[in-house]
PDB file of C-alpha atoms in Angstrom:
ATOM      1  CA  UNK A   1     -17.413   5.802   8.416  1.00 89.00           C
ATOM      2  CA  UNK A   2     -20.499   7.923   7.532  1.00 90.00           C
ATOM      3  CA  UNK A   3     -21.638   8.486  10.805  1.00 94.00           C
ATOM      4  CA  UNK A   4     -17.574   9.660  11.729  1.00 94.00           C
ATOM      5  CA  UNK A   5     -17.791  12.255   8.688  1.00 91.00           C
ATOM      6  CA  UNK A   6     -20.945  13.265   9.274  1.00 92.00           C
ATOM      7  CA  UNK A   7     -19.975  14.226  12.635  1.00 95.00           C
ATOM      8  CA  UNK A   8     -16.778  16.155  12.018  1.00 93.00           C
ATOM      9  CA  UNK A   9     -14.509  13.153  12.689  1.00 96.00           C
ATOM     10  CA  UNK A  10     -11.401  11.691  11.023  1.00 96.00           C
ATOM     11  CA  UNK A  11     -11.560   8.233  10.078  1.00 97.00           C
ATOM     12  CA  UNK A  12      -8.302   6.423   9.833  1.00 97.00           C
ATOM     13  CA  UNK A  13      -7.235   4.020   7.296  1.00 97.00           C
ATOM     14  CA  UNK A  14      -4.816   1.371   8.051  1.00 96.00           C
ATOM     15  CA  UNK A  15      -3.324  -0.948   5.810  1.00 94.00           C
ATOM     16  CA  UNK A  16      -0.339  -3.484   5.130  1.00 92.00           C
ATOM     17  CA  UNK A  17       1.603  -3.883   2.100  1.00 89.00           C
ATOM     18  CA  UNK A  18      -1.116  -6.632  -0.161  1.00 89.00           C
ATOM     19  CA  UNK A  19      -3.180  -3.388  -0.502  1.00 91.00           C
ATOM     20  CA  UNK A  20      -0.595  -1.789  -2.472  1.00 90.00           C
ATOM     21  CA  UNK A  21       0.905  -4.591  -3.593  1.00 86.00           C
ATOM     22  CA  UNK A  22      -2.366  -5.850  -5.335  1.00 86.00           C
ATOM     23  CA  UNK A  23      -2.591  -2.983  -7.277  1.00 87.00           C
ATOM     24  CA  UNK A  24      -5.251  -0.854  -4.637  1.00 92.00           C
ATOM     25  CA  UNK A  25      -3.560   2.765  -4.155  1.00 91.00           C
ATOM     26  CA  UNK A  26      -5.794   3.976  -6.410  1.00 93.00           C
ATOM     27  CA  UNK A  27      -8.587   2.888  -3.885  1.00 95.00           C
ATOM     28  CA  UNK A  28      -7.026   4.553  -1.186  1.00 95.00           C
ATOM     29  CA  UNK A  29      -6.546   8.029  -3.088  1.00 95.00           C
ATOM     30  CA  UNK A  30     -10.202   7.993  -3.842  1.00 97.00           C
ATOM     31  CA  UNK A  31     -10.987   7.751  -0.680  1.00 96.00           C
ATOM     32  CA  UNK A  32      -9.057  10.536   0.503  1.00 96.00           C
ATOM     33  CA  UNK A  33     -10.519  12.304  -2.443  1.00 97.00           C
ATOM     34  CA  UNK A  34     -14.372  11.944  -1.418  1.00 95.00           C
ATOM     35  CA  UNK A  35     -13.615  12.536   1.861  1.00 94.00           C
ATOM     36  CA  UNK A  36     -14.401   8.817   3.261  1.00 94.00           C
ATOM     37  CA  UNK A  37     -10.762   8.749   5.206  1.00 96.00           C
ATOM     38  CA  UNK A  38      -9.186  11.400   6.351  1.00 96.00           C
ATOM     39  CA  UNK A  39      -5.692   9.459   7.687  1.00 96.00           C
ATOM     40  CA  UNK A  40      -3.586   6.902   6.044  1.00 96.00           C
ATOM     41  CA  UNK A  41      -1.046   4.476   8.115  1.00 96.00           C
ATOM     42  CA  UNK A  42       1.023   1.642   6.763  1.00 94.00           C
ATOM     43  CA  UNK A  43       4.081  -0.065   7.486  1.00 90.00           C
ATOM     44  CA  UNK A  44       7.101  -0.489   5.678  1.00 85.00           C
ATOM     45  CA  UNK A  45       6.461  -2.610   3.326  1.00 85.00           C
ATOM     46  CA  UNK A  46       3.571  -0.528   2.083  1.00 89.00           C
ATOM     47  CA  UNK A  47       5.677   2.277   1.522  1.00 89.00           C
ATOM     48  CA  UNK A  48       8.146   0.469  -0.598  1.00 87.00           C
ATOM     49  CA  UNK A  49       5.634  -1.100  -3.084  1.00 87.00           C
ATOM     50  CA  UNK A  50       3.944   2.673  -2.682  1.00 88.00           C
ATOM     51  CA  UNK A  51       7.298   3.961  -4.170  1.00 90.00           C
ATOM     52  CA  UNK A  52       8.101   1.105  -6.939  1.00 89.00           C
ATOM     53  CA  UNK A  53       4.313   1.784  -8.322  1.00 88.00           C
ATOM     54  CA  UNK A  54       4.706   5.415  -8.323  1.00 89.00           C
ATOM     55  CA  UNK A  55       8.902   5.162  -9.580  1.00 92.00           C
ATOM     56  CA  UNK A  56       8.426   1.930 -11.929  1.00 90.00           C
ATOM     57  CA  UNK A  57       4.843   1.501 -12.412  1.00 89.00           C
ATOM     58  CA  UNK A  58       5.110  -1.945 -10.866  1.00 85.00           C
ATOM     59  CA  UNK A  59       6.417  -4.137  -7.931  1.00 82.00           C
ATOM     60  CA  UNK A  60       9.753  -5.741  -7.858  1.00 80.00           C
ATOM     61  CA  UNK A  61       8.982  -9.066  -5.570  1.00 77.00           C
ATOM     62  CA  UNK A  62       7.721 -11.833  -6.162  1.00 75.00           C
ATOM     63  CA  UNK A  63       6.452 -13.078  -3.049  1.00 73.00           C
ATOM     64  CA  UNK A  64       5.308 -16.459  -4.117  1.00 76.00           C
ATOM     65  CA  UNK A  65       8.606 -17.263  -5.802  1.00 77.00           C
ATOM     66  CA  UNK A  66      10.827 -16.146  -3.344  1.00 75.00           C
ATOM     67  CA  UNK A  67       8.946 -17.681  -0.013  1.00 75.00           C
ATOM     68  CA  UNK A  68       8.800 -20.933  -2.349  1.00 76.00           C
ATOM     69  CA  UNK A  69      12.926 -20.416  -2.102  1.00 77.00           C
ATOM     70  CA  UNK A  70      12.829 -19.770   1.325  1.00 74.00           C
ATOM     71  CA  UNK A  71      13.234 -16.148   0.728  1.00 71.00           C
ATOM     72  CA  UNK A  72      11.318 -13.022   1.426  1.00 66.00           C
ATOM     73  CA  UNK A  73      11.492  -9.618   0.602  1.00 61.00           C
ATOM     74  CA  UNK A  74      13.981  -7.528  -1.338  1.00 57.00           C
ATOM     75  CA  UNK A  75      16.039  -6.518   1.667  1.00 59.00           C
ATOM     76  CA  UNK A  76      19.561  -6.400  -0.368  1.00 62.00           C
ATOM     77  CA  UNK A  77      18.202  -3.573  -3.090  1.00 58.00           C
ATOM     78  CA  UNK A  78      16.128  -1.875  -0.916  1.00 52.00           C
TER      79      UNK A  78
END
């Protein structure tokens, strides 16, 4: 990553949804603040728990109670 920005060049962070969901956005803003990454990229997922953090301060789902029921994901409220 230092070499890339030393050199000019973006750096590119991708990421799934346990980044957000475990409470590291704030990671990922400070390293678009310093300058470390240049581009985010997530999927889905990573934008919805983006949003609830940002709208409620928190995620809704509780992923090891609902794959323990079989279920995953909050597909009906979303």
């Amino acid at each position: 990553m230092a070499a890339a920005r030393s050199a000019g060049k973006p750096v590119m962070l991708t990421y799934g949804a346990p980044l957000i969901k475990n409470g590291l956005g704030p990671m990922v803003i400070r390293l678009l603040e310093d300058g470390w990454v240049t581009r985010v990229a997530t999927n889905g997922a990573g934008s919805i728990h983006d949003w609830e953090f940002a709208y409620l301060g928190r995620s809704t789902e509780d992923v090891r109670a609902n794959t323990a029921q079989g279920r995953f994901g909050a597909w009906e409220e979303t």
